[in-house]
Short mmCIF file of C-alpha atoms in Angstrom, two decimals:
data_model
loop_
_atom_site.label_atom_id
_atom_site.label_comp_id
_atom_site.label_asym_id
_atom_site.label_seq_id
_atom_site.Cartn_x
_atom_site.Cartn_y
_atom_site.Cartn_z
CA MET A 239 6.87 -0.37 -36.33
CA SER A 240 10.34 -1.95 -35.61
CA GLY A 241 10.20 -4.44 -32.73
CA LYS A 242 12.64 -2.38 -30.69
CA SER A 243 10.48 0.61 -30.63
CA CYS A 244 7.37 -1.44 -29.87
CA HIS A 245 8.80 -2.82 -26.84
CA SER A 246 10.80 0.12 -25.63
CA GLY A 247 7.62 2.27 -25.91
CA HIS A 248 5.67 -0.35 -23.70
CA ARG A 249 8.40 -0.67 -21.24
CA GLU A 250 8.46 3.22 -20.72
CA ARG A 251 4.93 3.25 -20.41
CA VAL A 252 4.98 0.34 -17.52
CA ARG A 253 7.88 1.98 -15.71
CA ARG A 254 5.76 5.28 -15.86
CA ARG A 255 2.90 3.50 -14.60
CA TYR A 256 4.87 2.12 -11.57
CA HIS A 257 6.03 5.54 -10.90
CA GLU A 258 2.66 7.31 -10.65
CA PHE A 259 0.48 4.35 -9.24
CA GLY A 260 3.24 2.08 -7.17
CA ILE A 261 3.65 -1.48 -6.76
CA TYR A 262 0.12 -2.28 -5.51
CA SER A 263 -1.64 -1.44 -8.86
CA PHE A 264 0.67 -4.28 -10.22
CA HIS A 265 -0.67 -7.82 -10.31
CA GLU A 266 2.17 -10.39 -9.34
CA HIS A 267 2.87 -11.51 -13.11
CA GLU A 268 2.86 -7.76 -13.97
CA LEU A 269 5.30 -6.72 -11.47
CA LEU A 270 7.59 -9.73 -12.72
CA GLU A 271 7.22 -8.82 -16.26
CA LEU A 272 8.71 -5.35 -15.28
CA ILE A 273 11.64 -6.81 -12.89
CA LEU A 274 12.44 -8.97 -16.11
CA PHE A 275 12.82 -5.87 -18.10
CA TYR A 276 16.30 -5.39 -16.59
CA GLY A 277 17.13 -9.09 -17.32
CA ILE A 278 15.64 -9.38 -20.89
CA PRO A 279 16.54 -6.75 -23.74
CA LEU A 280 13.87 -6.05 -25.98
CA LYS A 281 11.73 -9.33 -25.59
CA ASN A 282 8.08 -9.48 -24.71
CA THR A 283 8.49 -10.33 -20.78
CA ASN A 284 4.70 -10.95 -20.25
CA GLU A 285 4.59 -14.86 -21.20
CA ILE A 286 7.74 -15.37 -19.53
CA ALA A 287 6.43 -13.63 -16.38
CA HIS A 288 3.52 -15.94 -16.60
CA ARG A 289 5.42 -19.23 -17.12
CA LEU A 290 7.79 -18.35 -14.08
CA ILE A 291 4.78 -17.85 -11.63
CA GLU A 292 3.28 -20.93 -12.95
CA LYS A 293 6.57 -23.01 -12.52
CA PHE A 294 7.48 -21.46 -9.20
CA GLY A 295 4.40 -20.65 -7.48
CA CYS A 296 4.84 -16.88 -6.61
CA LEU A 297 7.16 -14.02 -7.18
CA ASP A 298 9.28 -14.66 -3.87
CA GLU A 299 9.90 -18.30 -5.02
CA VAL A 300 10.92 -17.23 -8.51
CA LEU A 301 13.53 -14.63 -6.80
CA LYS A 302 14.77 -17.48 -4.62
CA ALA A 303 15.08 -19.97 -7.21
CA PRO A 304 18.30 -21.32 -8.41
CA GLU A 305 19.60 -20.40 -11.83
CA LYS A 306 19.68 -23.78 -13.11
CA GLU A 307 15.99 -24.34 -12.46
CA LEU A 308 15.27 -20.98 -13.81
CA THR A 309 16.82 -21.69 -17.30
CA LYS A 310 14.51 -24.44 -17.63
CA ILE A 311 11.85 -21.76 -18.40
CA LYS A 312 11.36 -20.86 -22.07
CA GLY A 313 12.63 -17.46 -22.47
CA ILE A 314 15.11 -17.36 -19.51
CA GLY A 315 18.68 -17.49 -20.72
CA ALA A 316 21.89 -17.64 -18.51
CA SER A 317 22.17 -14.06 -18.22
CA ALA A 318 18.37 -13.39 -17.28
CA ALA A 319 18.83 -16.13 -14.72
CA VAL A 320 21.71 -14.28 -13.40
CA PHE A 321 19.88 -11.20 -13.43
CA LEU A 322 16.80 -12.58 -11.27
CA LYS A 323 19.54 -14.21 -8.71
CA THR A 324 21.22 -10.63 -8.44
CA PHE A 325 17.80 -9.01 -7.68
CA GLY A 326 16.77 -11.63 -5.50
CA ASP A 327 19.91 -11.67 -3.43
CA ILE A 328 19.70 -7.99 -3.23
CA CYS A 329 16.02 -7.94 -1.75
CA GLY A 330 17.10 -10.75 0.57
CA GLU A 331 19.89 -8.39 1.80
CA TYR A 332 17.40 -5.75 2.11
CA LYS A 333 14.99 -7.49 4.15
CA GLU A 334 17.82 -8.21 6.77
CA PHE A 335 18.84 -4.54 6.86
CA ILE A 336 15.25 -3.28 7.50
CA SER A 337 15.04 -5.91 10.20
CA VAL A 338 18.61 -5.36 11.91
CA ASN A 339 18.73 -1.57 11.46
CA GLN A 340 15.92 -0.65 14.07
CA TYR A 341 18.38 1.67 16.19
CA ALA A 342 18.17 5.23 17.38
CA LEU A 343 21.39 7.10 17.21
CA SER A 344 22.43 9.33 20.06
CA ALA A 345 22.86 13.06 19.57
CA ASP A 346 26.84 12.51 19.61
CA GLU A 347 26.02 9.77 17.00
CA TYR A 348 24.00 11.52 14.58
CA VAL A 349 26.04 14.75 14.89
CA ALA A 350 29.20 12.98 14.10
CA LEU A 351 27.50 11.33 11.22
CA ILE A 352 26.05 14.66 10.16
CA ARG A 353 29.42 16.47 10.24
CA GLU A 354 31.16 13.54 7.99
CA TYR A 355 28.61 14.32 5.48
CA PHE A 356 29.08 17.77 5.68
CA SER A 357 32.50 17.30 4.95
CA ASP A 358 31.91 16.69 1.33
CA THR A 359 29.05 19.04 0.87
CA GLU A 360 28.83 22.51 0.23
CA GLU A 361 28.50 25.45 2.49
CA ASN A 362 24.72 26.19 3.50
CA LYS A 363 23.41 22.84 2.17
CA CYS A 364 21.09 21.36 4.89
CA ILE A 365 19.86 17.89 5.26
CA LEU A 366 16.94 16.27 6.98
CA PHE A 367 18.25 13.32 9.04
CA CYS A 368 16.35 10.51 10.55
CA PRO A 369 18.05 9.26 13.75
CA ASP A 370 15.91 6.18 13.63
CA THR A 371 16.88 5.04 10.27
CA ASN A 372 19.97 6.96 9.11
CA PHE A 373 17.86 7.96 6.41
CA ARG A 374 18.65 11.46 4.99
CA ILE A 375 17.75 13.95 2.35
CA SER A 376 19.90 16.73 1.54
CA PHE A 377 18.22 20.10 0.17
CA SER A 378 19.06 23.59 -0.46
CA ALA A 379 17.41 25.87 2.17
CA ASP A 380 15.47 27.99 -0.52
CA ILE A 381 13.39 25.16 -1.40
CA PHE A 382 11.59 25.68 1.96
CA LEU A 383 12.09 29.10 2.25
CA GLU A 384 10.59 29.88 -1.12
CA ASN A 385 7.79 27.19 -0.38
CA THR A 386 8.60 25.80 -3.92
CA LYS A 387 6.90 22.23 -5.21
CA ASP A 388 10.39 20.61 -4.47
CA THR A 389 9.19 20.40 -0.64
CA ILE A 390 6.62 18.03 -1.77
CA PRO A 391 8.80 14.92 -2.68
CA ILE A 392 10.60 15.80 0.22
CA MET A 393 7.75 15.40 2.50
CA ASN A 394 6.58 12.47 0.66
CA ASN A 395 9.63 10.69 1.38
CA LEU A 396 9.86 11.41 5.04
CA VAL A 397 5.97 10.09 5.26
CA LYS A 398 6.89 7.06 3.25
CA LYS A 399 9.68 6.17 5.52
CA GLU A 400 7.49 6.49 8.55
CA SER A 401 10.23 8.81 10.17
CA SER A 402 8.43 10.01 13.68
CA ARG A 403 11.44 12.21 14.31
CA ILE A 404 13.75 14.19 11.99
CA VAL A 405 17.01 16.38 13.06
CA VAL A 406 17.61 19.60 10.23
CA ALA A 407 21.29 20.39 10.05
CA VAL A 408 22.67 23.28 8.14
CA ASN A 409 26.17 23.03 6.99
CA LYS A 410 28.31 26.10 8.41
CA MET A 411 31.52 23.97 8.58
CA ASN A 412 33.65 26.83 7.28
CA SER A 413 32.48 29.22 9.75
CA THR A 414 31.09 29.34 13.17
CA ALA A 415 27.72 27.76 13.99
CA SER A 416 25.91 30.97 14.63
CA PRO A 417 22.38 31.10 13.38
CA ASN A 418 21.12 33.96 11.22
CA GLN A 419 17.51 35.16 10.32
CA ASN A 420 17.34 32.68 7.74
CA ASP A 421 17.96 29.58 9.82
CA ILE A 422 15.43 30.64 12.40
CA GLN A 423 12.76 31.15 9.71
CA LEU A 424 13.81 27.94 7.97
CA MET A 425 13.22 26.06 11.18
CA ASP A 426 9.66 27.31 11.71
CA ILE A 427 8.77 26.40 8.16
CA ILE A 428 10.17 22.64 8.61
CA SER A 429 8.50 22.33 11.86
CA GLU A 430 5.10 23.56 10.77
CA LYS A 431 5.25 21.05 7.80
CA LEU A 432 6.70 18.16 9.85
CA SER A 433 4.03 18.70 12.28
CA ALA A 434 1.35 18.53 9.72
CA VAL A 435 2.15 15.00 8.81
CA GLY A 436 2.84 14.13 12.59
CA ILE A 437 6.76 13.90 12.54
CA ARG A 438 8.53 15.35 15.41
CA LEU A 439 11.25 18.04 14.83
CA GLN A 440 13.86 16.52 17.35
CA ASP A 441 16.63 19.16 16.73
CA PHE A 442 17.63 21.95 14.53
CA LEU A 443 21.58 22.31 14.35
CA ILE A 444 24.05 24.79 12.69
CA ILE A 445 27.00 22.63 12.71
CA GLY A 446 30.22 24.80 12.28
CA LYS A 447 33.81 24.38 12.06
CA ARG A 448 34.53 23.56 15.87
CA SER A 449 31.04 23.65 17.61
CA ALA A 450 27.24 22.95 16.75
CA TYR A 451 24.55 24.93 17.98
CA SER A 452 20.76 23.60 18.75
CA LEU A 453 18.49 26.24 17.51
CA LEU A 454 15.77 24.25 19.02
CA ASN A 455 17.34 23.76 22.50
CA ASP A 456 19.23 27.14 22.20
CA SER A 457 22.47 25.58 23.25
CA ALA A 458 25.83 25.26 21.86
CA PHE A 459 28.28 22.56 22.26
CA VAL A 460 31.89 21.27 20.88
CA VAL A 461 32.16 18.57 18.63
CA MET B 17 30.27 -2.14 -20.07
CA SER B 18 33.46 -1.40 -17.87
CA LYS B 19 35.82 -4.00 -16.94
CA SER B 20 35.04 -2.79 -13.49
CA ILE B 21 31.61 -4.17 -13.50
CA ASP B 22 32.67 -7.33 -15.12
CA ASN B 23 35.06 -7.59 -12.15
CA ILE B 24 32.15 -6.89 -9.99
CA LYS B 25 29.75 -9.52 -11.44
CA ALA B 26 32.81 -11.97 -11.42
CA LYS B 27 33.38 -11.28 -7.69
CA TYR B 28 29.51 -11.70 -7.18
CA LYS B 29 29.49 -14.87 -8.79
CA GLU B 30 32.37 -16.64 -6.81
CA ASN B 31 31.75 -15.19 -3.27
CA GLY B 32 28.03 -13.97 -3.22
CA ILE B 33 26.33 -10.63 -2.35
CA GLY B 34 27.79 -10.27 1.27
CA ILE B 35 31.29 -9.72 0.10
CA LEU B 36 30.49 -6.70 -2.01
CA SER B 37 30.99 -3.11 -0.84
CA GLU B 38 27.86 -0.82 -0.82
CA GLN B 39 29.17 1.24 -3.88
CA GLU B 40 29.70 -2.54 -5.45
CA LYS B 41 26.18 -3.62 -4.89
CA THR B 42 24.65 -0.40 -6.07
CA ALA B 43 27.07 -0.20 -9.39
CA LEU B 44 26.09 -4.04 -9.90
CA LEU B 45 22.44 -3.30 -9.48
CA LEU B 46 22.44 -0.10 -11.75
CA SER B 47 24.52 -2.23 -14.61
CA TYR B 48 21.21 -3.70 -15.85
CA ALA B 49 19.60 -0.34 -15.96
CA ASP B 50 22.30 1.59 -17.61
CA LYS B 51 24.83 0.24 -20.02
CA GLY B 52 26.77 3.49 -20.05
CA ASP B 53 30.48 4.05 -18.61
CA THR B 54 29.10 6.09 -15.52
CA VAL B 55 27.23 3.58 -13.45
CA GLU B 56 30.25 3.15 -10.87
CA GLU B 57 30.29 7.08 -10.45
CA THR B 58 26.74 6.81 -10.16
CA ALA B 59 26.78 4.12 -7.63
CA GLU B 60 29.33 6.56 -5.70
CA LYS B 61 26.92 9.38 -5.86
CA ILE B 62 23.82 7.24 -4.49
CA CYS B 63 25.78 5.98 -1.58
CA ASP B 64 27.28 9.54 -0.56
CA LYS B 65 23.93 10.83 -0.65
CA TYR B 66 22.06 7.90 0.86
CA GLY B 67 24.58 5.94 2.93
CA ASN B 68 23.78 2.74 0.95
CA LEU B 69 21.61 1.51 -1.70
CA TYR B 70 18.97 -0.06 0.90
CA ASN B 71 18.23 3.71 1.84
CA ALA B 72 18.06 4.90 -1.63
CA ALA B 73 15.51 2.22 -2.23
CA ASP B 74 13.13 3.68 0.10
CA CYS B 75 13.17 7.04 -1.45
CA ASP B 76 10.70 8.56 -3.77
CA ILE B 77 11.68 8.08 -7.38
CA SER B 78 11.35 11.46 -8.87
CA TYR B 79 13.54 12.64 -5.78
CA LEU B 80 16.25 9.98 -6.38
CA MET B 81 16.24 10.84 -10.15
CA LYS B 82 16.78 14.56 -9.70
CA GLU B 83 19.40 14.15 -6.72
CA CYS B 84 21.48 11.60 -8.30
CA ASP B 85 21.10 12.53 -11.79
CA ILE B 86 19.48 9.27 -12.91
CA ASN B 87 16.83 7.99 -15.51
CA LEU B 88 13.48 6.47 -14.58
CA SER B 89 14.89 3.05 -15.60
CA SER B 90 17.63 3.25 -13.31
CA ALA B 91 15.22 4.85 -10.53
CA VAL B 92 12.54 2.37 -10.66
CA LEU B 93 15.08 -0.51 -10.78
CA ILE B 94 16.40 0.82 -7.32
CA ASN B 95 12.94 1.25 -5.99
CA LEU B 96 11.70 -2.11 -6.85
CA VAL B 97 14.39 -3.43 -4.35
CA SER B 98 12.85 -2.06 -1.30
CA GLN B 99 8.93 -2.52 -2.84
CA VAL B 100 9.30 -6.15 -4.01
CA SER B 101 11.09 -6.97 -0.81
CA ARG B 102 8.15 -5.90 1.48
CA VAL B 103 5.21 -7.11 -0.53
CA THR B 104 6.59 -10.70 -0.78
CA GLU B 105 7.59 -10.52 2.88
CA ILE B 106 4.01 -9.68 3.42
CA ASN B 107 2.45 -11.97 0.92
CA ASP B 108 4.69 -14.71 2.37
CA ALA B 109 3.26 -14.03 5.85
CA MET B 110 -0.25 -13.63 4.63
CA ARG B 111 -0.31 -17.57 3.84
CA ILE B 112 -0.44 -18.24 7.87
CA ARG B 113 -3.57 -19.16 9.29
CA LEU B 114 -3.78 -17.15 12.03
CA ASN B 115 -5.40 -20.45 13.93
CA THR B 116 -2.91 -20.39 17.24
CA VAL B 117 -1.30 -17.63 19.16
CA GLU B 118 2.24 -18.86 17.93
CA ASN B 119 1.16 -18.48 14.23
CA ALA B 120 -0.36 -15.03 15.54
CA LYS B 121 2.88 -13.78 16.84
CA LYS B 122 4.98 -15.29 13.89
CA PHE B 123 2.67 -13.33 11.23
CA PHE B 124 2.87 -9.58 13.02
CA THR B 125 6.29 -10.02 14.00
CA SER B 126 6.91 -10.23 9.85
CA TYR B 127 4.46 -7.77 9.29
CA PHE B 128 6.06 -5.32 11.91
CA LYS B 129 9.62 -6.06 10.84
CA GLY B 130 11.62 -3.01 9.50
CA ARG B 131 9.21 -0.62 11.26
CA ASN B 132 10.86 1.93 13.30
CA THR B 133 7.89 3.64 14.33
CA GLU B 134 4.67 2.53 16.22
CA VAL B 135 1.73 1.37 14.56
CA LEU B 136 -1.48 -0.10 15.06
CA ALA B 137 -2.84 -2.75 12.80
CA ALA B 138 -5.96 -4.82 12.22
CA VAL B 139 -6.35 -7.91 10.32
CA VAL B 140 -9.70 -9.81 9.42
CA THR B 141 -10.02 -13.52 8.80
CA ASP B 142 -12.70 -16.24 7.58
CA LYS B 143 -13.75 -18.64 9.83
CA ASN B 144 -10.75 -20.88 9.18
CA PHE B 145 -8.65 -17.95 10.40
CA LYS B 146 -7.18 -17.47 6.85
CA ILE B 147 -6.44 -13.78 6.39
CA ASN B 148 -8.81 -11.70 4.43
CA ASN B 149 -7.19 -8.39 4.72
CA ILE B 150 -4.90 -6.39 6.65
CA SER B 151 -4.80 -2.62 7.41
CA ILE B 152 -2.62 -0.28 9.27
CA ILE B 153 -5.18 1.64 11.32
CA SER B 154 -3.14 4.28 12.92
CA TYR B 155 0.53 5.56 13.50
CA GLY B 156 1.47 6.02 16.92
CA GLY B 157 0.25 3.13 18.65
CA PHE B 158 -1.86 2.63 21.96
CA SER B 159 0.21 5.06 24.11
CA GLU B 160 0.25 7.97 21.84
CA VAL B 161 -2.93 7.77 19.81
CA HIS B 162 -6.60 7.13 21.47
CA ALA B 163 -7.11 3.59 19.83
CA PRO B 164 -9.42 4.59 17.04
CA ILE B 165 -12.45 2.10 17.71
CA ARG B 166 -14.57 3.34 14.83
CA SER B 167 -11.76 2.73 12.13
CA ILE B 168 -11.38 -0.77 13.42
CA ALA B 169 -15.31 -1.53 13.47
CA ASP B 170 -15.37 -0.02 9.84
CA PHE B 171 -12.68 -2.13 8.65
CA ALA B 172 -13.99 -5.33 10.20
CA LEU B 173 -17.57 -4.74 8.68
CA LYS B 174 -16.56 -3.68 5.31
CA ASN B 175 -14.53 -6.87 4.86
CA GLU B 176 -17.12 -9.47 5.27
CA CYS B 177 -15.04 -11.60 7.92
CA LYS B 178 -15.35 -13.68 10.92
CA TYR B 179 -13.01 -12.81 13.36
CA VAL B 180 -10.54 -9.78 13.84
CA PHE B 181 -6.97 -9.49 15.29
CA ILE B 182 -5.51 -6.20 16.41
CA ALA B 183 -1.50 -5.72 16.90
CA HIS B 184 0.89 -3.05 17.48
CA ASN B 185 4.55 -2.87 17.90
CA HIS B 186 7.05 -1.57 20.23
CA PRO B 187 10.10 -0.74 18.13
CA LYS B 188 12.56 -0.07 20.79
CA SER B 189 11.34 -1.61 23.78
CA ASP B 190 10.06 -5.17 24.98
CA ASN B 191 6.46 -6.48 24.41
CA LYS B 192 4.83 -5.93 27.66
CA PRO B 193 1.34 -4.32 27.65
CA SER B 194 0.70 -0.87 29.39
CA PRO B 195 -2.34 -0.35 31.37
CA SER B 196 -3.60 1.68 28.45
CA ASP B 197 -2.95 -1.38 26.33
CA ILE B 198 -5.19 -3.35 28.02
CA MET B 199 -7.60 -0.99 28.64
CA SER B 200 -8.15 0.08 24.74
CA THR B 201 -8.08 -3.59 23.89
CA ILE B 202 -11.33 -4.07 26.42
CA GLU B 203 -12.99 -0.82 24.51
CA ILE B 204 -12.18 -2.49 21.21
CA LYS B 205 -13.32 -6.03 22.42
CA ASN B 206 -16.57 -4.53 23.46
CA ALA B 207 -16.96 -2.55 20.15
CA VAL B 208 -16.60 -5.56 17.90
CA ASP B 209 -19.13 -7.62 20.02
CA VAL B 210 -21.66 -5.08 19.17
CA ILE B 211 -21.31 -5.85 15.61
CA GLY B 212 -21.00 -9.51 16.13
CA ILE B 213 -17.13 -9.80 15.14
CA PRO B 214 -15.31 -11.23 17.80
CA LEU B 215 -11.68 -9.91 18.87
CA VAL B 216 -9.62 -12.95 18.72
CA ASP B 217 -6.36 -11.63 20.19
CA HIS B 218 -4.15 -8.25 20.51
CA ILE B 219 -0.32 -9.06 19.55
CA ILE B 220 2.12 -6.63 20.76
CA THR B 221 5.48 -7.08 19.28
CA GLY B 222 8.62 -5.73 20.85
CA ASN B 223 12.47 -6.49 20.92
CA ASN B 224 11.95 -9.79 22.47
CA GLY B 225 9.22 -11.16 20.24
CA GLY B 226 5.60 -11.31 20.06
CA TYR B 227 3.13 -11.19 23.31
CA SER B 228 -0.45 -12.39 23.00
CA LEU B 229 -2.78 -10.63 25.31
CA ARG B 230 -5.50 -13.48 25.12
CA ALA B 231 -2.63 -16.13 26.53
CA ASN B 232 -1.83 -13.92 29.08
CA LYS B 233 -5.01 -12.14 30.06
CA GLY B 234 -7.58 -14.31 28.84
CA ASP B 235 -10.45 -12.91 30.98
CA ILE B 236 -10.89 -9.63 28.86
CA PHE B 237 -11.72 -12.01 25.86
CA THR B 238 -14.74 -14.04 24.95
CA GLU B 239 -13.72 -17.49 24.43
CA ILE B 240 -13.24 -18.95 20.80
CA LYS B 241 -12.36 -22.58 21.04
CA GLU B 242 -10.95 -22.84 17.74
CA TYR B 243 -8.11 -20.39 18.62
CA LYS B 244 -5.20 -22.74 20.05
CA LEU B 245 -3.37 -21.08 22.90
#
């Protein structure tokens, strides 16, 4: 067996394991081994991960370590050190992002955001939007109307994101904001699924060319 | 690897991550998973769909793969950003000994960082206030959900601890406790007293920091000399 296929098979298995079982199924050095896959092609990164943890104490300190210190570890070259620094910097920004973005958008604000998003999206496409986090998932109504398996990852995401309230919007920007029977049915189905996992449907909007209609509140407004 | 990615790497090297646009950051990260020429296009798609890399990082991997037409390797790398960040933040905070009110406030403020919904958490410690375990007991906080006393007692007993703390967050308001927060604390304190595990404190975090119920309403609690106010 070639070295390349040996390591690439192992790496694929590790990624699948991460995908299936999540981060908490990994010991710290295994997590670092996985991260190192992206900075070090082809080599076995398990021993390198152990050396890094031994030197710096924990994963967080590895990701904060200067490049110069990282390259002193056997197996970490200049490009691997740059990758670890890049990844560490991005994680650092993520922590700032989640601590700063604790805001709730007003109705005017989220309608404006949704309209902007819909301007590049095809007619009748829908989104589930969380005003607390600016988190959104786009989908086709059929997924819920036909109760396909694709609703499961959508609901998983909403629960994982700890969304407490959701706005659903349907793109009808090329026409008027008039609901039809499908829209009503979609609202009922989504509302039931959200309610089952303790998430509130805050609003169900039809976004038209010049106005929007709130199906949940039975009111129209100009945008 | 495209010239444009080389330019982004050079820009990052010279000026740091803060100078990069959302799309550039995404492309920079993706370039480590995808050596092809479509990295920038994929980065643009991700930013269009999710607003930025950090929202995408919170997404389910399967969903990310399907919606952005990326492979497992790229999706895992993006997802690792959020998961590793959260785990390292919590692991860092777990080293704090909860032997003082300030330490308890610091820990729970860190623990609840980034949460946009109310949650109720319980922490159990050994006799030196070193954290043994932490668990989210319920979502919705005290005002929305009747504090699950049985769950807290179960959690405390199963973890062979000396002390228990509870905490909840007010993501969009200040840390002032409501009358029901105080009543529920008394109920929980009475319940864990019965099983011999003292409730040390109830910390509430809000947009103005942490609040210690013991420091402010100490008569609710049994005295614990080792816990410094």
